[in-house]
mmCIF file with all atom_site columns, C-alpha atoms in Angstrom:
data_model
loop_
_atom_site.group_PDB
_atom_site.id
_atom_site.type_symbol
_atom_site.label_atom_id
_atom_site.label_alt_id
_atom_site.label_comp_id
_atom_site.label_asym_id
_atom_site.label_entity_id
_atom_site.label_seq_id
_atom_site.pdbx_PDB_ins_code
_atom_site.Cartn_x
_atom_site.Cartn_y
_atom_site.Cartn_z
_atom_site.occupancy
_atom_site.B_iso_or_equiv
_atom_site.pdbx_formal_charge
_atom_site.auth_seq_id
_atom_site.auth_comp_id
_atom_site.auth_asym_id
_atom_site.auth_atom_id
_atom_site.pdbx_PDB_model_num
ATOM 1   C CA . MET T 1 1   ? 0.000   0.000  0.000   1.00 42.00 ? 1   MET T CA 1
ATOM 2   C CA . THR T 1 2   ? 1.403   3.399  -0.938  1.00 58.00 ? 2   THR T CA 1
ATOM 3   C CA . SER T 1 3   ? 0.965   6.543  1.138   1.00 86.00 ? 3   SER T CA 1
ATOM 4   C CA . LEU T 1 4   ? -0.919  9.537  -0.176  1.00 77.00 ? 4   LEU T CA 1
ATOM 5   C CA . ARG T 1 5   ? 1.004   12.485 -1.548  1.00 78.00 ? 5   ARG T CA 1
ATOM 6   C CA . ILE T 1 6   ? -0.481  15.459 0.316   1.00 77.00 ? 6   ILE T CA 1
ATOM 7   C CA . ARG T 1 7   ? 0.544   19.004 -0.563  1.00 81.00 ? 7   ARG T CA 1
ATOM 8   C CA . GLU T 1 8   ? 0.896   21.400 2.373   1.00 86.00 ? 8   GLU T CA 1
ATOM 9   C CA . ALA T 1 9   ? -0.908  24.693 1.782   1.00 91.00 ? 9   ALA T CA 1
ATOM 10  C CA . VAL T 1 10  ? -1.819  27.928 3.541   1.00 95.00 ? 10  VAL T CA 1
ATOM 11  C CA . ARG T 1 11  ? -4.946  30.034 3.142   1.00 95.00 ? 11  ARG T CA 1
ATOM 12  C CA . ALA T 1 12  ? -6.286  33.257 4.593   1.00 98.00 ? 12  ALA T CA 1
ATOM 13  C CA . LEU T 1 13  ? -9.740  34.219 5.713   1.00 98.00 ? 13  LEU T CA 1
ATOM 14  C CA . VAL T 1 14  ? -9.406  37.875 4.646   1.00 98.00 ? 14  VAL T CA 1
ATOM 15  C CA . VAL T 1 15  ? -12.076 39.942 6.431   1.00 98.00 ? 15  VAL T CA 1
ATOM 16  C CA . ASP T 1 16  ? -12.745 43.675 6.221   1.00 98.00 ? 16  ASP T CA 1
ATOM 17  C CA . PRO T 1 17  ? -14.331 45.967 8.890   1.00 98.00 ? 17  PRO T CA 1
ATOM 18  C CA . GLU T 1 18  ? -17.845 45.265 7.481   1.00 97.00 ? 18  GLU T CA 1
ATOM 19  C CA . GLN T 1 19  ? -17.236 41.512 8.014   1.00 98.00 ? 19  GLN T CA 1
ATOM 20  C CA . ARG T 1 20  ? -17.048 40.925 4.278   1.00 98.00 ? 20  ARG T CA 1
ATOM 21  C CA . VAL T 1 21  ? -14.787 38.053 3.256   1.00 98.00 ? 21  VAL T CA 1
ATOM 22  C CA . LEU T 1 22  ? -12.608 37.950 0.155   1.00 98.00 ? 22  LEU T CA 1
ATOM 23  C CA . LEU T 1 23  ? -12.996 34.753 -1.886  1.00 98.00 ? 23  LEU T CA 1
ATOM 24  C CA . VAL T 1 24  ? -11.319 33.457 -5.033  1.00 97.00 ? 24  VAL T CA 1
ATOM 25  C CA . ARG T 1 25  ? -13.127 31.451 -7.744  1.00 97.00 ? 25  ARG T CA 1
ATOM 26  C CA . PHE T 1 26  ? -11.185 28.493 -9.100  1.00 93.00 ? 26  PHE T CA 1
ATOM 27  C CA . GLU T 1 27  ? -12.328 26.868 -12.339 1.00 94.00 ? 27  GLU T CA 1
ATOM 28  C CA . PHE T 1 28  ? -11.598 23.160 -12.654 1.00 86.00 ? 28  PHE T CA 1
ATOM 29  C CA . PRO T 1 29  ? -12.846 20.901 -15.480 1.00 85.00 ? 29  PRO T CA 1
ATOM 30  C CA . ASN T 1 30  ? -15.692 19.384 -13.419 1.00 87.00 ? 30  ASN T CA 1
ATOM 31  C CA . ARG T 1 31  ? -16.597 22.261 -11.095 1.00 87.00 ? 31  ARG T CA 1
ATOM 32  C CA . HIS T 1 32  ? -15.951 25.802 -10.004 1.00 95.00 ? 32  HIS T CA 1
ATOM 33  C CA . VAL T 1 33  ? -14.981 26.445 -6.400  1.00 93.00 ? 33  VAL T CA 1
ATOM 34  C CA . TRP T 1 34  ? -15.177 29.595 -4.269  1.00 98.00 ? 34  TRP T CA 1
ATOM 35  C CA . ALA T 1 35  ? -12.398 29.390 -1.675  1.00 95.00 ? 35  ALA T CA 1
ATOM 36  C CA . THR T 1 36  ? -10.193 31.505 0.528   1.00 97.00 ? 36  THR T CA 1
ATOM 37  C CA . PRO T 1 37  ? -7.051  32.845 -1.160  1.00 97.00 ? 37  PRO T CA 1
ATOM 38  C CA . GLY T 1 38  ? -3.830  30.942 -0.724  1.00 95.00 ? 38  GLY T CA 1
ATOM 39  C CA . GLY T 1 39  ? -2.049  27.924 -2.069  1.00 89.00 ? 39  GLY T CA 1
ATOM 40  C CA . GLY T 1 40  ? 0.726   25.424 -1.824  1.00 89.00 ? 40  GLY T CA 1
ATOM 41  C CA . MET T 1 41  ? 3.887   25.916 0.168   1.00 89.00 ? 41  MET T CA 1
ATOM 42  C CA . GLU T 1 42  ? 7.138   25.822 -1.767  1.00 90.00 ? 42  GLU T CA 1
ATOM 43  C CA . HIS T 1 43  ? 10.047  23.648 -0.610  1.00 90.00 ? 43  HIS T CA 1
ATOM 44  C CA . GLY T 1 44  ? 11.747  25.235 2.409   1.00 94.00 ? 44  GLY T CA 1
ATOM 45  C CA . GLU T 1 45  ? 9.124   27.965 2.769   1.00 95.00 ? 45  GLU T CA 1
ATOM 46  C CA . THR T 1 46  ? 7.698   28.883 6.170   1.00 96.00 ? 46  THR T CA 1
ATOM 47  C CA . VAL T 1 47  ? 3.967   29.110 6.789   1.00 95.00 ? 47  VAL T CA 1
ATOM 48  C CA . GLU T 1 48  ? 4.240   32.893 7.181   1.00 97.00 ? 48  GLU T CA 1
ATOM 49  C CA . GLY T 1 49  ? 6.408   33.254 4.078   1.00 97.00 ? 49  GLY T CA 1
ATOM 50  C CA . ALA T 1 50  ? 4.033   31.149 1.985   1.00 96.00 ? 50  ALA T CA 1
ATOM 51  C CA . LEU T 1 51  ? 0.970   33.082 3.163   1.00 98.00 ? 51  LEU T CA 1
ATOM 52  C CA . ARG T 1 52  ? 2.602   36.438 2.465   1.00 97.00 ? 52  ARG T CA 1
ATOM 53  C CA . ARG T 1 53  ? 3.686   35.290 -1.019  1.00 96.00 ? 53  ARG T CA 1
ATOM 54  C CA . GLU T 1 54  ? 0.252   33.856 -1.867  1.00 96.00 ? 54  GLU T CA 1
ATOM 55  C CA . LEU T 1 55  ? -1.674  36.945 -0.743  1.00 98.00 ? 55  LEU T CA 1
ATOM 56  C CA . ALA T 1 56  ? 0.660   39.231 -2.694  1.00 97.00 ? 56  ALA T CA 1
ATOM 57  C CA . GLU T 1 57  ? 0.352   37.078 -5.812  1.00 97.00 ? 57  GLU T CA 1
ATOM 58  C CA . GLU T 1 58  ? -3.431  36.579 -5.703  1.00 96.00 ? 58  GLU T CA 1
ATOM 59  C CA . LEU T 1 59  ? -4.616  39.811 -4.062  1.00 97.00 ? 59  LEU T CA 1
ATOM 60  C CA . GLY T 1 60  ? -1.786  42.326 -4.102  1.00 97.00 ? 60  GLY T CA 1
ATOM 61  C CA . LEU T 1 61  ? -2.042  42.399 -0.305  1.00 97.00 ? 61  LEU T CA 1
ATOM 62  C CA . THR T 1 62  ? 1.381   43.011 1.237   1.00 95.00 ? 62  THR T CA 1
ATOM 63  C CA . ALA T 1 63  ? 0.879   44.985 4.472   1.00 93.00 ? 63  ALA T CA 1
ATOM 64  C CA . PHE T 1 64  ? -1.038  42.836 6.939   1.00 96.00 ? 64  PHE T CA 1
ATOM 65  C CA . GLU T 1 65  ? -0.792  40.949 10.201  1.00 97.00 ? 65  GLU T CA 1
ATOM 66  C CA . ILE T 1 66  ? -1.399  37.226 10.247  1.00 98.00 ? 66  ILE T CA 1
ATOM 67  C CA . GLY T 1 67  ? -3.984  36.383 12.874  1.00 97.00 ? 67  GLY T CA 1
ATOM 68  C CA . PRO T 1 68  ? -4.708  33.038 14.502  1.00 97.00 ? 68  PRO T CA 1
ATOM 69  C CA . GLN T 1 69  ? -5.278  29.829 12.608  1.00 97.00 ? 69  GLN T CA 1
ATOM 70  C CA . VAL T 1 70  ? -9.043  29.311 12.350  1.00 96.00 ? 70  VAL T CA 1
ATOM 71  C CA . TRP T 1 71  ? -9.261  25.924 10.637  1.00 93.00 ? 71  TRP T CA 1
ATOM 72  C CA . ASP T 1 72  ? -7.496  22.887 9.221   1.00 94.00 ? 72  ASP T CA 1
ATOM 73  C CA . ARG T 1 73  ? -8.765  21.011 6.209   1.00 89.00 ? 73  ARG T CA 1
ATOM 74  C CA . THR T 1 74  ? -7.473  17.931 4.451   1.00 83.00 ? 74  THR T CA 1
ATOM 75  C CA . HIS T 1 75  ? -9.104  16.998 1.184   1.00 80.00 ? 75  HIS T CA 1
ATOM 76  C CA . ILE T 1 76  ? -8.290  14.009 -0.952  1.00 72.00 ? 76  ILE T CA 1
ATOM 77  C CA . ILE T 1 77  ? -8.700  14.744 -4.635  1.00 75.00 ? 77  ILE T CA 1
ATOM 78  C CA . PRO T 1 78  ? -6.156  13.940 -7.324  1.00 64.00 ? 78  PRO T CA 1
ATOM 79  C CA . PHE T 1 79  ? -4.450  17.026 -8.737  1.00 59.00 ? 79  PHE T CA 1
ATOM 80  C CA . LEU T 1 80  ? -4.854  17.567 -12.466 1.00 59.00 ? 80  LEU T CA 1
ATOM 81  C CA . ASN T 1 81  ? -1.058  17.524 -12.895 1.00 64.00 ? 81  ASN T CA 1
ATOM 82  C CA . GLY T 1 82  ? -0.843  14.131 -11.134 1.00 63.00 ? 82  GLY T CA 1
ATOM 83  C CA . ARG T 1 83  ? 1.708   15.347 -8.560  1.00 70.00 ? 83  ARG T CA 1
ATOM 84  C CA . PHE T 1 84  ? -0.505  15.118 -5.474  1.00 60.00 ? 84  PHE T CA 1
ATOM 85  C CA . ASP T 1 85  ? -3.418  13.059 -4.170  1.00 76.00 ? 85  ASP T CA 1
ATOM 86  C CA . GLY T 1 86  ? -4.771  15.839 -1.991  1.00 78.00 ? 86  GLY T CA 1
ATOM 87  C CA . GLN T 1 87  ? -3.993  18.901 0.068   1.00 77.00 ? 87  GLN T CA 1
ATOM 88  C CA . HIS T 1 88  ? -3.790  19.923 3.717   1.00 87.00 ? 88  HIS T CA 1
ATOM 89  C CA . ASP T 1 89  ? -4.853  23.568 4.214   1.00 91.00 ? 89  ASP T CA 1
ATOM 90  C CA . ARG T 1 90  ? -4.120  25.709 7.251   1.00 94.00 ? 90  ARG T CA 1
ATOM 91  C CA . CYS T 1 91  ? -6.351  28.793 7.192   1.00 97.00 ? 91  CYS T CA 1
ATOM 92  C CA . PHE T 1 92  ? -5.442  31.943 9.127   1.00 98.00 ? 92  PHE T CA 1
ATOM 93  C CA . LEU T 1 93  ? -7.514  35.014 9.923   1.00 98.00 ? 93  LEU T CA 1
ATOM 94  C CA . VAL T 1 94  ? -6.311  38.224 8.252   1.00 98.00 ? 94  VAL T CA 1
ATOM 95  C CA . GLU T 1 95  ? -8.280  41.310 9.262   1.00 98.00 ? 95  GLU T CA 1
ATOM 96  C CA . THR T 1 96  ? -7.667  44.244 6.931   1.00 97.00 ? 96  THR T CA 1
ATOM 97  C CA . ALA T 1 97  ? -9.104  47.498 5.679   1.00 97.00 ? 97  ALA T CA 1
ATOM 98  C CA . THR T 1 98  ? -11.255 47.176 2.583   1.00 96.00 ? 98  THR T CA 1
ATOM 99  C CA . PHE T 1 99  ? -9.137  47.236 -0.577  1.00 97.00 ? 99  PHE T CA 1
ATOM 100 C CA . GLU T 1 100 ? -9.492  46.509 -4.262  1.00 97.00 ? 100 GLU T CA 1
ATOM 101 C CA . PRO T 1 101 ? -7.586  43.314 -5.112  1.00 97.00 ? 101 PRO T CA 1
ATOM 102 C CA . ALA T 1 102 ? -4.648  44.013 -7.448  1.00 97.00 ? 102 ALA T CA 1
ATOM 103 C CA . PRO T 1 103 ? -2.792  40.699 -7.896  1.00 97.00 ? 103 PRO T CA 1
ATOM 104 C CA . THR T 1 104 ? 0.939   40.854 -8.602  1.00 97.00 ? 104 THR T CA 1
ATOM 105 C CA . LEU T 1 105 ? 0.491   37.874 -10.932 1.00 96.00 ? 105 LEU T CA 1
ATOM 106 C CA . SER T 1 106 ? -1.067  38.582 -14.316 1.00 96.00 ? 106 SER T CA 1
ATOM 107 C CA . TRP T 1 107 ? -4.532  37.214 -15.076 1.00 96.00 ? 107 TRP T CA 1
ATOM 108 C CA . GLU T 1 108 ? -2.860  34.837 -17.529 1.00 97.00 ? 108 GLU T CA 1
ATOM 109 C CA . GLN T 1 109 ? -0.699  33.502 -14.685 1.00 96.00 ? 109 GLN T CA 1
ATOM 110 C CA . LEU T 1 110 ? -3.668  33.321 -12.310 1.00 97.00 ? 110 LEU T CA 1
ATOM 111 C CA . ASN T 1 111 ? -5.759  31.510 -14.936 1.00 95.00 ? 111 ASN T CA 1
ATOM 112 C CA . SER T 1 112 ? -2.950  28.963 -15.333 1.00 92.00 ? 112 SER T CA 1
ATOM 113 C CA . GLU T 1 113 ? -3.416  28.311 -11.591 1.00 90.00 ? 113 GLU T CA 1
ATOM 114 C CA . PHE T 1 114 ? -7.197  27.995 -12.179 1.00 90.00 ? 114 PHE T CA 1
ATOM 115 C CA . VAL T 1 115 ? -8.014  31.402 -10.593 1.00 95.00 ? 115 VAL T CA 1
ATOM 116 C CA . PHE T 1 116 ? -10.649 33.335 -12.568 1.00 95.00 ? 116 PHE T CA 1
ATOM 117 C CA . GLU T 1 117 ? -12.370 35.751 -10.170 1.00 97.00 ? 117 GLU T CA 1
ATOM 118 C CA . ILE T 1 118 ? -11.772 37.508 -6.852  1.00 98.00 ? 118 ILE T CA 1
ATOM 119 C CA . ARG T 1 119 ? -14.496 39.321 -4.940  1.00 97.00 ? 119 ARG T CA 1
ATOM 120 C CA . TRP T 1 120 ? -15.766 40.435 -1.532  1.00 98.00 ? 120 TRP T CA 1
ATOM 121 C CA . TRP T 1 121 ? -18.799 38.620 -0.069  1.00 98.00 ? 121 TRP T CA 1
ATOM 122 C CA . THR T 1 122 ? -21.067 39.988 2.670   1.00 98.00 ? 122 THR T CA 1
ATOM 123 C CA . PRO T 1 123 ? -22.091 37.597 5.451   1.00 98.00 ? 123 PRO T CA 1
ATOM 124 C CA . ASP T 1 124 ? -25.617 37.536 3.939   1.00 98.00 ? 124 ASP T CA 1
ATOM 125 C CA . GLU T 1 125 ? -24.232 36.589 0.505   1.00 98.00 ? 125 GLU T CA 1
ATOM 126 C CA . VAL T 1 126 ? -22.173 33.800 2.078   1.00 98.00 ? 126 VAL T CA 1
ATOM 127 C CA . ALA T 1 127 ? -25.257 32.518 3.930   1.00 97.00 ? 127 ALA T CA 1
ATOM 128 C CA . ALA T 1 128 ? -27.437 32.692 0.790   1.00 97.00 ? 128 ALA T CA 1
ATOM 129 C CA . PHE T 1 129 ? -24.983 30.819 -1.451  1.00 97.00 ? 129 PHE T CA 1
ATOM 130 C CA . GLU T 1 130 ? -26.557 27.656 -2.843  1.00 95.00 ? 130 GLU T CA 1
ATOM 131 C CA . PRO T 1 131 ? -24.058 25.055 -4.030  1.00 94.00 ? 131 PRO T CA 1
ATOM 132 C CA . SER T 1 132 ? -24.740 22.922 -7.079  1.00 95.00 ? 132 SER T CA 1
ATOM 133 C CA . ASP T 1 133 ? -23.054 20.002 -8.819  1.00 91.00 ? 133 ASP T CA 1
ATOM 134 C CA . ARG T 1 134 ? -20.872 22.490 -10.711 1.00 94.00 ? 134 ARG T CA 1
ATOM 135 C CA . LEU T 1 135 ? -20.380 25.280 -8.136  1.00 96.00 ? 135 LEU T CA 1
ATOM 136 C CA . VAL T 1 136 ? -19.295 24.779 -4.518  1.00 94.00 ? 136 VAL T CA 1
ATOM 137 C CA . THR T 1 137 ? -17.346 26.406 -1.712  1.00 96.00 ? 137 THR T CA 1
ATOM 138 C CA . ALA T 1 138 ? -14.214 25.016 -0.130  1.00 91.00 ? 138 ALA T CA 1
ATOM 139 C CA . PRO T 1 139 ? -14.601 23.889 2.476   1.00 92.00 ? 139 PRO T CA 1
ATOM 140 C CA . ARG T 1 140 ? -18.127 22.823 1.612   1.00 91.00 ? 140 ARG T CA 1
ATOM 141 C CA . ARG T 1 141 ? -19.241 24.003 5.067   1.00 93.00 ? 141 ARG T CA 1
ATOM 142 C CA . PHE T 1 142 ? -17.722 27.454 4.481   1.00 96.00 ? 142 PHE T CA 1
ATOM 143 C CA . ALA T 1 143 ? -20.940 29.356 5.295   1.00 97.00 ? 143 ALA T CA 1
ATOM 144 C CA . GLU T 1 144 ? -21.369 27.458 8.565   1.00 95.00 ? 144 GLU T CA 1
ATOM 145 C CA . LEU T 1 145 ? -17.721 27.933 9.576   1.00 95.00 ? 145 LEU T CA 1
ATOM 146 C CA . TYR T 1 146 ? -17.730 31.634 8.728   1.00 97.00 ? 146 TYR T CA 1
ATOM 147 C CA . ARG T 1 147 ? -20.975 32.240 10.634  1.00 96.00 ? 147 ARG T CA 1
ATOM 148 C CA . ARG T 1 148 ? -19.555 30.335 13.621  1.00 95.00 ? 148 ARG T CA 1
ATOM 149 C CA . LEU T 1 149 ? -16.454 32.528 13.577  1.00 95.00 ? 149 LEU T CA 1
ATOM 150 C CA . LEU T 1 150 ? -18.560 35.718 13.386  1.00 96.00 ? 150 LEU T CA 1
ATOM 151 C CA . ASP T 1 151 ? -20.888 34.575 16.177  1.00 96.00 ? 151 ASP T CA 1
ATOM 152 C CA . ASP T 1 152 ? -18.388 32.962 18.552  1.00 95.00 ? 152 ASP T CA 1
ATOM 153 C CA . GLY T 1 153 ? -15.089 34.632 17.686  1.00 95.00 ? 153 GLY T CA 1
ATOM 154 C CA . VAL T 1 154 ? -11.770 32.964 17.072  1.00 95.00 ? 154 VAL T CA 1
ATOM 155 C CA . PRO T 1 155 ? -11.714 29.362 18.334  1.00 93.00 ? 155 PRO T CA 1
ATOM 156 C CA . ASP T 1 156 ? -9.310  28.191 21.036  1.00 94.00 ? 156 ASP T CA 1
ATOM 157 C CA . ALA T 1 157 ? -8.125  25.535 18.597  1.00 94.00 ? 157 ALA T CA 1
ATOM 158 C CA . PRO T 1 158 ? -8.598  25.506 14.812  1.00 94.00 ? 158 PRO T CA 1
ATOM 159 C CA . PHE T 1 159 ? -11.897 24.076 13.528  1.00 89.00 ? 159 PHE T CA 1
ATOM 160 C CA . ASP T 1 160 ? -11.711 20.810 11.622  1.00 89.00 ? 160 ASP T CA 1
ATOM 161 C CA . ALA T 1 161 ? -13.040 21.913 8.240   1.00 90.00 ? 161 ALA T CA 1
ATOM 162 C CA . THR T 1 162 ? -12.501 18.597 6.453   1.00 86.00 ? 162 THR T CA 1
ATOM 163 C CA . ASP T 1 163 ? -15.485 17.823 4.228   1.00 75.00 ? 163 ASP T CA 1
#
């Protein structure tokens, strides 16, 4: 029996003063996914370094404090490039002033990483989102986890957000 090849990744729950959350839409062949910004850690990279790089690349966000880790999520799904069998995400809270995303990567580069849209969502929009076979959130319980964070505050230990 072989072990699974799991990519380590970091993500950020980017929240503005109006409690809006910034989400990224990934387009994969079988579905589109709204998720928190972030991505895989490069060899030798620290969690903080990876998160700062990812938020600069995807959002243009460079001046921010990394808050507490709010959830862990491991999902098993073969990567399209065949390199990994799944991913382990660590998601951290990043509270920031409202800003207009201005990625440092070009849209051509972002599209090559399956990123096609970035936008702010109000708590009501998150709650009203209705997933379908072709459009989901990651984690699938995103609305529940976000509401829990807004209602109860930062958890003592990260939530288990595995689907």
